[in-house]
Structure formats: structure tokens, C-alpha cells
């Protein structure tokens, strides 16, 4: 079984919902053809009172550079990506729940688990901790240019288990980006 992926380039928002209302969600769920222009969608039934993600809608515009089923097929597409000129994201439809390091952390598979890896043209502020459905106070943020984000509907914190970065992902990001990493969370 492959891991469906999509490579996006354009004006991306590192705080947009990965699954719904964002270009990454559109690429993940709709699986449009390459060169498709993706834009934001409204999220019906969700009342947002703020104007910036994760507390409100994102205003993304991107095009789908490439997509595929095999992880290694990303490499040629990445070589042609417009790094530094535009925001880039690789969106994976799911994580490898056949990998014990993933299942040891998450306990079970959830079909909505998405993984996105961002390389941004300019820094964007990412909240270190935010509840998008509760008290929408502005907490601390960190300017990021490289960011790995995953979803999991039933987060470990809500299960009473220890949270923090997924060890399998942390070992990869540590290897390529070094030890000075910050982990945060949003929920809602």
C-alpha cells in the first residue's frame, strides 16, 4: 500500500486546518490533477469569530505541482519546486500505521490523520498552544519557515497519555534539521 501525497506551491498558511477549508485539505481529500489551482473553502457549520488561522479562515492560493502514491516519487518533484520564491508543502494523506513507532504513539489509526511538511518563503507565526474551539486568547507564537504538522482527532492528551512530538517524526526531523526544535499543539 502506498502513501498518497501532494506537493503544493503558492501562498500557503501554516495555521490552516489540514483537513478542511485549506488547500492542503483540498489536495488531500479531492486529489485533483497536477497543475490544479487550489483555493480556500468555507467550513460550513463552524463559527469563527477571529480573522486569522487557526482561529479563522485562511486565504491561501496554491497550485498542485505533483501527486503520487509512492513516497520516493516525491524526490523528483521536490527538485523542481520553487524554494524560497513560494511556500511549499508536501501533504501526506496518512501516516504509516504499519510502523510500530507510529502505532505505539497514536494507539490506533484514524483516517483523518494527515501529515504536512512546510518550507515557507517567508516566516509565519505558529501558535505554541491554541484551542480553536475554546477561549481564543492569543498565546505565545513562534515564527517558523520549516514546519511539520500532523493531525489526530483523538489526541493523546485527551486520552490521558503523554503527548509531545511523535518519536518517529522527531527522529527524522532531528536528523535533518538539528536538535533546536520546538513542539507545539493546537486542538479544537
mmCIF file of N, CA and C in Angstrom, residues 59-184:
data_model
loop_
_atom_site.group_PDB
_atom_site.id
_atom_site.type_symbol
_atom_site.label_atom_id
_atom_site.label_comp_id
_atom_site.label_asym_id
_atom_site.label_seq_id
_atom_site.Cartn_x
_atom_site.Cartn_y
_atom_site.Cartn_z
ATOM 1 N N UNK A 59 -6.431 32.382 3.823
ATOM 2 C CA UNK A 59 -6.569 32.967 2.493
ATOM 3 C C UNK A 59 -5.421 32.451 1.633
ATOM 4 N N UNK A 60 -5.474 31.162 1.368
ATOM 5 C CA UNK A 60 -4.409 30.502 0.624
ATOM 6 C C UNK A 60 -4.730 30.451 -0.870
ATOM 7 N N UNK A 61 -3.680 30.402 -1.651
ATOM 8 C CA UNK A 61 -3.773 30.145 -3.085
ATOM 9 C C UNK A 61 -2.558 29.309 -3.438
ATOM 10 N N UNK A 62 -2.763 28.208 -4.100
ATOM 11 C CA UNK A 62 -1.638 27.345 -4.457
ATOM 12 C C UNK A 62 -1.989 26.535 -5.689
ATOM 13 N N UNK A 63 -0.968 25.966 -6.257
ATOM 14 C CA UNK A 63 -1.194 25.035 -7.367
ATOM 15 C C UNK A 63 -0.577 23.688 -6.994
ATOM 16 N N UNK A 64 -1.180 22.664 -7.481
ATOM 17 C CA UNK A 64 -0.692 21.315 -7.235
ATOM 18 C C UNK A 64 0.418 21.037 -8.236
ATOM 19 N N UNK A 65 1.641 20.929 -7.742
ATOM 20 C CA UNK A 65 2.783 20.670 -8.621
ATOM 21 C C UNK A 65 2.849 19.217 -9.047
ATOM 22 N N UNK A 66 2.559 18.318 -8.119
ATOM 23 C CA UNK A 66 2.643 16.883 -8.397
ATOM 24 C C UNK A 66 1.918 16.129 -7.299
ATOM 25 N N UNK A 67 1.588 14.885 -7.594
ATOM 26 C CA UNK A 67 0.995 13.997 -6.589
ATOM 27 C C UNK A 67 1.351 12.575 -6.962
ATOM 28 N N UNK A 68 1.207 11.692 -6.002
ATOM 29 C CA UNK A 68 1.532 10.301 -6.267
ATOM 30 C C UNK A 68 1.156 9.399 -5.121
ATOM 31 N N UNK A 69 1.535 8.145 -5.267
ATOM 32 C CA UNK A 69 1.205 7.110 -4.279
ATOM 33 C C UNK A 69 2.433 6.600 -3.534
ATOM 34 N N UNK A 70 3.614 6.798 -4.103
ATOM 35 C CA UNK A 70 4.833 6.265 -3.502
ATOM 36 C C UNK A 70 5.692 7.402 -2.985
ATOM 37 N N UNK A 71 6.178 7.272 -1.766
ATOM 38 C CA UNK A 71 6.948 8.320 -1.120
ATOM 39 C C UNK A 71 8.187 8.701 -1.929
ATOM 40 N N UNK A 72 8.889 7.743 -2.487
ATOM 41 C CA UNK A 72 10.112 8.055 -3.224
ATOM 42 C C UNK A 72 9.849 8.856 -4.500
ATOM 43 N N UNK A 73 8.613 8.842 -4.991
ATOM 44 C CA UNK A 73 8.286 9.621 -6.182
ATOM 45 C C UNK A 73 8.240 11.126 -5.894
ATOM 46 N N UNK A 74 8.283 11.503 -4.627
ATOM 47 C CA UNK A 74 8.298 12.922 -4.259
ATOM 48 C C UNK A 74 9.633 13.567 -4.656
ATOM 49 N N UNK A 75 10.715 12.811 -4.593
ATOM 50 C CA UNK A 75 12.055 13.382 -4.780
ATOM 51 C C UNK A 75 12.225 14.142 -6.095
ATOM 52 N N UNK A 76 11.852 13.594 -7.252
ATOM 53 C CA UNK A 76 11.999 14.388 -8.478
ATOM 54 C C UNK A 76 11.126 15.643 -8.472
ATOM 55 N N UNK A 77 9.947 15.544 -7.900
ATOM 56 C CA UNK A 77 9.050 16.706 -7.831
ATOM 57 C C UNK A 77 9.641 17.789 -6.938
ATOM 58 N N UNK A 78 10.254 17.404 -5.834
ATOM 59 C CA UNK A 78 10.865 18.376 -4.925
ATOM 60 C C UNK A 78 12.037 19.117 -5.569
ATOM 61 N N UNK A 79 12.787 18.411 -6.429
ATOM 62 C CA UNK A 79 13.931 19.057 -7.097
ATOM 63 C C UNK A 79 13.477 20.240 -7.955
ATOM 64 N N UNK A 80 12.261 20.186 -8.478
ATOM 65 C CA UNK A 80 11.750 21.249 -9.354
ATOM 66 C C UNK A 80 10.920 22.293 -8.594
ATOM 67 N N UNK A 81 10.753 22.129 -7.293
ATOM 68 C CA UNK A 81 9.911 23.047 -6.505
ATOM 69 C C UNK A 81 10.559 24.424 -6.385
ATOM 70 N N UNK A 82 9.758 25.492 -6.374
ATOM 71 C CA UNK A 82 10.287 26.861 -6.313
ATOM 72 C C UNK A 82 10.629 27.319 -4.888
ATOM 73 N N UNK A 83 11.618 26.667 -4.273
ATOM 74 C CA UNK A 83 12.023 27.004 -2.902
ATOM 75 C C UNK A 83 12.424 28.464 -2.789
ATOM 76 N N UNK A 84 11.987 29.106 -1.724
ATOM 77 C CA UNK A 84 12.356 30.482 -1.459
ATOM 78 C C UNK A 84 11.513 31.503 -2.202
ATOM 79 N N UNK A 85 10.980 31.147 -3.344
ATOM 80 C CA UNK A 85 10.119 32.055 -4.115
ATOM 81 C C UNK A 85 8.665 31.937 -3.682
ATOM 82 N N UNK A 86 8.249 30.738 -3.337
ATOM 83 C CA UNK A 86 6.868 30.462 -2.928
ATOM 84 C C UNK A 86 6.894 29.521 -1.730
ATOM 85 N N UNK A 87 5.782 29.466 -1.013
ATOM 86 C CA UNK A 87 5.633 28.480 0.052
ATOM 87 C C UNK A 87 5.452 27.114 -0.601
ATOM 88 N N UNK A 88 6.052 26.104 0.006
ATOM 89 C CA UNK A 88 5.976 24.730 -0.489
ATOM 90 C C UNK A 88 5.424 23.855 0.632
ATOM 91 N N UNK A 89 4.582 22.893 0.278
ATOM 92 C CA UNK A 89 4.119 21.913 1.266
ATOM 93 C C UNK A 89 3.965 20.556 0.599
ATOM 94 N N UNK A 90 4.402 19.530 1.305
ATOM 95 C CA UNK A 90 4.101 18.158 0.910
ATOM 96 C C UNK A 90 3.063 17.672 1.904
ATOM 97 N N UNK A 91 1.921 17.253 1.386
ATOM 98 C CA UNK A 91 0.818 16.792 2.215
ATOM 99 C C UNK A 91 0.662 15.293 2.017
ATOM 100 N N UNK A 92 0.779 14.554 3.105
ATOM 101 C CA UNK A 92 0.598 13.104 3.065
ATOM 102 C C UNK A 92 -0.804 12.776 3.566
ATOM 103 N N UNK A 93 -1.515 11.911 2.862
ATOM 104 C CA UNK A 93 -2.891 11.566 3.215
ATOM 105 C C UNK A 93 -2.982 10.832 4.546
ATOM 106 N N UNK A 94 -1.921 10.174 4.944
ATOM 107 C CA UNK A 94 -1.924 9.460 6.226
ATOM 108 C C UNK A 94 -0.501 9.128 6.618
ATOM 109 N N UNK A 95 -0.343 8.684 7.836
ATOM 110 C CA UNK A 95 0.953 8.208 8.297
ATOM 111 C C UNK A 95 0.986 6.696 8.140
ATOM 112 N N UNK A 96 2.151 6.126 8.290
ATOM 113 C CA UNK A 96 2.321 4.682 8.147
ATOM 114 C C UNK A 96 1.947 3.988 9.455
ATOM 115 N N UNK A 97 0.694 3.572 9.555
ATOM 116 C CA UNK A 97 0.255 2.890 10.762
ATOM 117 C C UNK A 97 0.709 1.433 10.795
ATOM 118 N N UNK A 98 1.465 1.010 9.789
ATOM 119 C CA UNK A 98 2.135 -0.280 9.842
ATOM 120 C C UNK A 98 3.463 -0.178 10.580
ATOM 121 N N UNK A 99 3.908 1.050 10.848
ATOM 122 C CA UNK A 99 5.150 1.314 11.566
ATOM 123 C C UNK A 99 4.843 1.313 13.065
ATOM 124 N N UNK A 100 5.481 0.424 13.782
ATOM 125 C CA UNK A 100 5.201 0.290 15.219
ATOM 126 C C UNK A 100 5.446 1.587 15.998
ATOM 127 N N UNK A 101 6.433 2.386 15.584
ATOM 128 C CA UNK A 101 6.701 3.651 16.281
ATOM 129 C C UNK A 101 5.509 4.606 16.148
ATOM 130 N N UNK A 102 4.780 4.517 15.060
ATOM 131 C CA UNK A 102 3.579 5.348 14.873
ATOM 132 C C UNK A 102 2.435 4.811 15.728
ATOM 133 N N UNK A 103 2.185 3.502 15.653
ATOM 134 C CA UNK A 103 1.072 2.945 16.432
ATOM 135 C C UNK A 103 1.334 2.968 17.931
ATOM 136 N N UNK A 104 2.594 2.882 18.352
ATOM 137 C CA UNK A 104 2.889 2.993 19.782
ATOM 138 C C UNK A 104 2.521 4.382 20.311
ATOM 139 N N UNK A 105 2.659 5.389 19.455
ATOM 140 C CA UNK A 105 2.329 6.752 19.876
ATOM 141 C C UNK A 105 0.829 7.024 19.800
ATOM 142 N N UNK A 106 0.221 6.700 18.669
ATOM 143 C CA UNK A 106 -1.188 7.047 18.456
ATOM 144 C C UNK A 106 -2.176 6.002 18.978
ATOM 145 N N UNK A 107 -1.729 4.802 19.199
ATOM 146 C CA UNK A 107 -2.544 3.699 19.704
ATOM 147 C C UNK A 107 -3.438 3.061 18.644
ATOM 148 N N UNK A 108 -4.028 3.827 17.737
ATOM 149 C CA UNK A 108 -4.871 3.274 16.677
ATOM 150 C C UNK A 108 -4.923 4.258 15.521
ATOM 151 N N UNK A 109 -5.308 3.753 14.353
ATOM 152 C CA UNK A 109 -5.359 4.589 13.158
ATOM 153 C C UNK A 109 -6.658 5.384 13.095
ATOM 154 N N UNK A 110 -6.542 6.601 12.642
ATOM 155 C CA UNK A 110 -7.697 7.457 12.395
ATOM 156 C C UNK A 110 -7.546 7.941 10.957
ATOM 157 N N UNK A 111 -8.544 7.716 10.119
ATOM 158 C CA UNK A 111 -8.472 8.057 8.707
ATOM 159 C C UNK A 111 -8.263 9.529 8.430
ATOM 160 N N UNK A 112 -8.468 10.373 9.431
ATOM 161 C CA UNK A 112 -8.279 11.816 9.244
ATOM 162 C C UNK A 112 -6.864 12.268 9.582
ATOM 163 N N UNK A 113 -5.989 11.343 9.933
ATOM 164 C CA UNK A 113 -4.618 11.701 10.288
ATOM 165 C C UNK A 113 -3.877 12.119 9.017
ATOM 166 N N UNK A 114 -3.504 13.370 8.944
ATOM 167 C CA UNK A 114 -2.800 13.947 7.806
ATOM 168 C C UNK A 114 -1.463 14.473 8.305
ATOM 169 N N UNK A 115 -0.461 14.463 7.439
ATOM 170 C CA UNK A 115 0.860 14.991 7.765
ATOM 171 C C UNK A 115 1.241 15.981 6.679
ATOM 172 N N UNK A 116 1.670 17.170 7.068
ATOM 173 C CA UNK A 116 2.119 18.177 6.099
ATOM 174 C C UNK A 116 3.477 18.718 6.519
ATOM 175 N N UNK A 117 4.357 18.856 5.545
ATOM 176 C CA UNK A 117 5.699 19.386 5.768
ATOM 177 C C UNK A 117 5.816 20.677 4.955
ATOM 178 N N UNK A 118 6.090 21.779 5.645
ATOM 179 C CA UNK A 118 6.136 23.100 5.022
ATOM 180 C C UNK A 118 7.557 23.625 4.913
ATOM 181 N N UNK A 119 7.861 24.261 3.784
ATOM 182 C CA UNK A 119 9.060 25.071 3.596
ATOM 183 C C UNK A 119 8.529 26.415 3.099
ATOM 184 N N UNK A 120 8.538 27.405 3.976
ATOM 185 C CA UNK A 120 7.896 28.683 3.687
ATOM 186 C C UNK A 120 8.877 29.695 3.095
ATOM 187 N N UNK A 121 8.388 30.515 2.180
ATOM 188 C CA UNK A 121 9.213 31.548 1.565
ATOM 189 C C UNK A 121 9.529 32.657 2.557
ATOM 190 N N UNK A 122 8.586 32.938 3.450
ATOM 191 C CA UNK A 122 8.758 33.957 4.492
ATOM 192 C C UNK A 122 8.236 33.400 5.809
ATOM 193 N N UNK A 123 8.762 33.847 6.933
ATOM 194 C CA UNK A 123 8.300 33.330 8.226
ATOM 195 C C UNK A 123 6.811 33.602 8.459
ATOM 196 N N UNK A 124 6.180 32.657 9.119
ATOM 197 C CA UNK A 124 4.799 32.798 9.581
ATOM 198 C C UNK A 124 4.774 32.451 11.061
ATOM 199 N N UNK A 125 3.875 33.082 11.804
ATOM 200 C CA UNK A 125 3.761 32.803 13.233
ATOM 201 C C UNK A 125 2.875 31.596 13.461
ATOM 202 N N UNK A 126 3.398 30.636 14.202
ATOM 203 C CA UNK A 126 2.666 29.413 14.557
ATOM 204 C C UNK A 126 2.452 29.426 16.064
ATOM 205 N N UNK A 127 1.189 29.247 16.532
ATOM 206 C CA UNK A 127 0.958 29.195 17.988
ATOM 207 C C UNK A 127 1.662 27.994 18.610
ATOM 208 N N UNK A 128 2.186 28.184 19.803
ATOM 209 C CA UNK A 128 2.785 27.066 20.525
ATOM 210 C C UNK A 128 1.707 26.210 21.183
ATOM 211 N N UNK A 129 0.571 26.826 21.499
ATOM 212 C CA UNK A 129 -0.553 26.103 22.079
ATOM 213 C C UNK A 129 -1.810 26.918 21.794
ATOM 214 N N UNK A 130 -2.814 26.289 21.190
ATOM 215 C CA UNK A 130 -4.040 27.015 20.862
ATOM 216 C C UNK A 130 -5.228 26.067 20.862
ATOM 217 N N UNK A 131 -6.343 26.544 21.388
ATOM 218 C CA UNK A 131 -7.601 25.812 21.348
ATOM 219 C C UNK A 131 -8.515 26.578 20.401
ATOM 220 N N UNK A 132 -8.744 26.030 19.217
ATOM 221 C CA UNK A 132 -9.501 26.743 18.200
ATOM 222 C C UNK A 132 -10.998 26.760 18.465
ATOM 223 N N UNK A 133 -11.464 25.975 19.402
ATOM 224 C CA UNK A 133 -12.897 25.950 19.718
ATOM 225 C C UNK A 133 -13.212 26.580 21.069
ATOM 226 N N UNK A 134 -12.228 26.817 21.867
ATOM 227 C CA UNK A 134 -12.456 27.343 23.208
ATOM 228 C C UNK A 134 -12.101 28.805 23.300
ATOM 229 N N UNK A 135 -11.468 29.156 24.399
ATOM 230 C CA UNK A 135 -11.048 30.524 24.637
ATOM 231 C C UNK A 135 -10.009 30.904 23.582
ATOM 232 N N UNK A 136 -10.346 31.865 22.752
ATOM 233 C CA UNK A 136 -9.469 32.219 21.641
ATOM 234 C C UNK A 136 -8.523 33.348 22.012
ATOM 235 N N UNK A 137 -7.848 33.185 23.142
ATOM 236 C CA UNK A 137 -6.887 34.223 23.505
ATOM 237 C C UNK A 137 -5.593 33.990 22.748
ATOM 238 N N UNK A 138 -4.887 35.048 22.544
ATOM 239 C CA UNK A 138 -3.628 34.947 21.819
ATOM 240 C C UNK A 138 -2.546 34.474 22.769
ATOM 241 N N UNK A 139 -2.043 33.306 22.511
ATOM 242 C CA UNK A 139 -0.961 32.769 23.315
ATOM 243 C C UNK A 139 0.362 33.003 22.620
ATOM 244 N N UNK A 140 1.420 32.413 23.132
ATOM 245 C CA UNK A 140 2.727 32.605 22.512
ATOM 246 C C UNK A 140 2.778 31.984 21.118
ATOM 247 N N UNK A 141 3.503 32.646 20.228
ATOM 248 C CA UNK A 141 3.691 32.149 18.870
ATOM 249 C C UNK A 141 5.184 32.091 18.571
ATOM 250 N N UNK A 142 5.530 31.330 17.556
ATOM 251 C CA UNK A 142 6.916 31.194 17.139
ATOM 252 C C UNK A 142 6.967 31.422 15.632
ATOM 253 N N UNK A 143 7.837 32.313 15.148
ATOM 254 C CA UNK A 143 7.971 32.459 13.699
ATOM 255 C C UNK A 143 8.670 31.223 13.129
ATOM 256 N N UNK A 144 8.074 30.622 12.102
ATOM 257 C CA UNK A 144 8.621 29.403 11.500
ATOM 258 C C UNK A 144 8.784 29.582 9.995
ATOM 259 N N UNK A 145 9.759 28.876 9.446
ATOM 260 C CA UNK A 145 9.925 28.779 7.992
ATOM 261 C C UNK A 145 9.847 27.318 7.573
ATOM 262 N N UNK A 146 10.215 26.429 8.483
ATOM 263 C CA UNK A 146 10.117 24.994 8.247
ATOM 264 C C UNK A 146 9.246 24.440 9.362
ATOM 265 N N UNK A 147 8.249 23.659 8.975
ATOM 266 C CA UNK A 147 7.293 23.197 9.975
ATOM 267 C C UNK A 147 6.703 21.864 9.535
ATOM 268 N N UNK A 148 6.604 20.924 10.455
ATOM 269 C CA UNK A 148 5.961 19.632 10.215
ATOM 270 C C UNK A 148 4.740 19.574 11.125
ATOM 271 N N UNK A 149 3.579 19.356 10.527
ATOM 272 C CA UNK A 149 2.322 19.364 11.279
ATOM 273 C C UNK A 149 1.557 18.074 10.967
ATOM 274 N N UNK A 150 0.968 17.504 12.002
ATOM 275 C CA UNK A 150 0.109 16.337 11.777
ATOM 276 C C UNK A 150 -1.199 16.540 12.517
ATOM 277 N N UNK A 151 -2.200 15.839 12.052
ATOM 278 C CA UNK A 151 -3.498 15.865 12.726
ATOM 279 C C UNK A 151 -3.697 14.533 13.420
ATOM 280 N N UNK A 152 -4.538 14.546 14.412
ATOM 281 C CA UNK A 152 -5.028 13.310 15.014
ATOM 282 C C UNK A 152 -6.239 13.700 15.828
ATOM 283 N N UNK A 153 -7.385 13.232 15.410
ATOM 284 C CA UNK A 153 -8.643 13.678 16.009
ATOM 285 C C UNK A 153 -8.708 13.378 17.500
ATOM 286 N N UNK A 154 -8.175 12.264 17.898
ATOM 287 C CA UNK A 154 -8.232 11.866 19.305
ATOM 288 C C UNK A 154 -6.817 11.939 19.871
ATOM 289 N N UNK A 155 -6.386 13.150 20.147
ATOM 290 C CA UNK A 155 -5.009 13.383 20.578
ATOM 291 C C UNK A 155 -4.711 12.678 21.889
ATOM 292 N N UNK A 156 -3.461 12.353 22.084
ATOM 293 C CA UNK A 156 -3.059 11.631 23.282
ATOM 294 C C UNK A 156 -3.400 12.380 24.558
ATOM 295 N N UNK A 157 -3.322 13.708 24.536
ATOM 296 C CA UNK A 157 -3.667 14.477 25.733
ATOM 297 C C UNK A 157 -5.098 14.218 26.166
ATOM 298 N N UNK A 158 -6.011 14.059 25.210
ATOM 299 C CA UNK A 158 -7.406 13.806 25.558
ATOM 300 C C UNK A 158 -7.613 12.370 26.012
ATOM 301 N N UNK A 159 -6.647 11.499 25.721
ATOM 302 C CA UNK A 159 -6.743 10.114 26.167
ATOM 303 C C UNK A 159 -6.044 9.904 27.505
ATOM 304 N N UNK A 160 -5.433 10.976 28.012
ATOM 305 C CA UNK A 160 -4.724 10.865 29.279
ATOM 306 C C UNK A 160 -3.330 10.282 29.137
ATOM 307 N N UNK A 161 -2.830 10.193 27.900
ATOM 308 C CA UNK A 161 -1.496 9.667 27.662
ATOM 309 C C UNK A 161 -0.527 10.819 27.463
ATOM 310 N N UNK A 162 0.747 10.526 27.539
ATOM 311 C CA UNK A 162 1.755 11.576 27.381
ATOM 312 C C UNK A 162 1.787 12.063 25.940
ATOM 313 N N UNK A 163 1.769 13.388 25.750
ATOM 314 C CA UNK A 163 1.815 13.981 24.415
ATOM 315 C C UNK A 163 3.243 14.253 23.986
ATOM 316 N N UNK A 164 3.432 15.331 23.244
ATOM 317 C CA UNK A 164 4.745 15.684 22.730
ATOM 318 C C UNK A 164 4.884 15.239 21.299
ATOM 319 N N UNK A 165 6.042 15.487 20.709
ATOM 320 C CA UNK A 165 6.218 15.122 19.302
ATOM 321 C C UNK A 165 6.194 13.608 19.103
ATOM 322 N N UNK A 166 5.719 13.187 17.955
ATOM 323 C CA UNK A 166 5.708 11.769 17.606
ATOM 324 C C UNK A 166 7.165 11.322 17.493
ATOM 325 N N UNK A 167 7.605 10.356 18.295
ATOM 326 C CA UNK A 167 9.016 9.959 18.274
ATOM 327 C C UNK A 167 9.539 9.603 16.883
ATOM 328 N N UNK A 168 8.753 8.914 16.080
ATOM 329 C CA UNK A 168 9.206 8.539 14.738
ATOM 330 C C UNK A 168 9.444 9.769 13.869
ATOM 331 N N UNK A 169 8.588 10.775 13.984
ATOM 332 C CA UNK A 169 8.783 12.014 13.226
ATOM 333 C C UNK A 169 9.924 12.833 13.810
ATOM 334 N N UNK A 170 10.013 12.892 15.135
ATOM 335 C CA UNK A 170 11.068 13.666 15.781
ATOM 336 C C UNK A 170 12.449 13.143 15.407
ATOM 337 N N UNK A 171 12.606 11.834 15.260
ATOM 338 C CA UNK A 171 13.923 11.299 14.900
ATOM 339 C C UNK A 171 14.312 11.724 13.486
ATOM 340 N N UNK A 172 13.347 11.794 12.573
ATOM 341 C CA UNK A 172 13.636 12.235 11.199
ATOM 342 C C UNK A 172 13.936 13.727 11.172
ATOM 343 N N UNK A 173 13.103 14.529 11.819
ATOM 344 C CA UNK A 173 13.331 15.978 11.796
ATOM 345 C C UNK A 173 14.629 16.338 12.523
ATOM 346 N N UNK A 174 14.954 15.617 13.595
ATOM 347 C CA UNK A 174 16.214 15.849 14.308
ATOM 348 C C UNK A 174 17.397 15.590 13.374
ATOM 349 N N UNK A 175 17.317 14.511 12.611
ATOM 350 C CA UNK A 175 18.406 14.136 11.707
ATOM 351 C C UNK A 175 18.641 15.204 10.644
ATOM 352 N N UNK A 176 17.568 15.792 10.115
ATOM 353 C CA UNK A 176 17.717 16.740 9.013
ATOM 354 C C UNK A 176 17.727 18.211 9.424
ATOM 355 N N UNK A 177 17.127 18.539 10.569
ATOM 356 C CA UNK A 177 17.027 19.947 10.969
ATOM 357 C C UNK A 177 17.772 20.267 12.254
ATOM 358 N N UNK A 178 18.331 19.266 12.912
ATOM 359 C CA UNK A 178 19.108 19.510 14.113
ATOM 360 C C UNK A 178 18.289 19.456 15.387
ATOM 361 N N UNK A 179 18.964 19.666 16.523
ATOM 362 C CA UNK A 179 18.321 19.474 17.821
ATOM 363 C C UNK A 179 17.460 20.657 18.288
ATOM 364 N N UNK A 180 17.619 21.823 17.695
ATOM 365 C CA UNK A 180 16.881 23.004 18.170
ATOM 366 C C UNK A 180 15.480 23.056 17.557
ATOM 367 N N UNK A 181 14.617 22.175 18.018
ATOM 368 C CA UNK A 181 13.261 22.099 17.511
ATOM 369 C C UNK A 181 12.279 22.471 18.617
ATOM 370 N N UNK A 182 11.131 22.971 18.213
ATOM 371 C CA UNK A 182 10.085 23.339 19.143
ATOM 372 C C UNK A 182 8.846 22.545 18.787
ATOM 373 N N UNK A 183 8.172 22.028 19.783
ATOM 374 C CA UNK A 183 6.940 21.280 19.576
ATOM 375 C C UNK A 183 5.788 22.045 20.193
ATOM 376 N N UNK A 184 4.690 22.152 19.487
ATOM 377 C CA UNK A 184 3.513 22.821 19.994
ATOM 378 C C UNK A 184 2.269 22.012 19.668
#
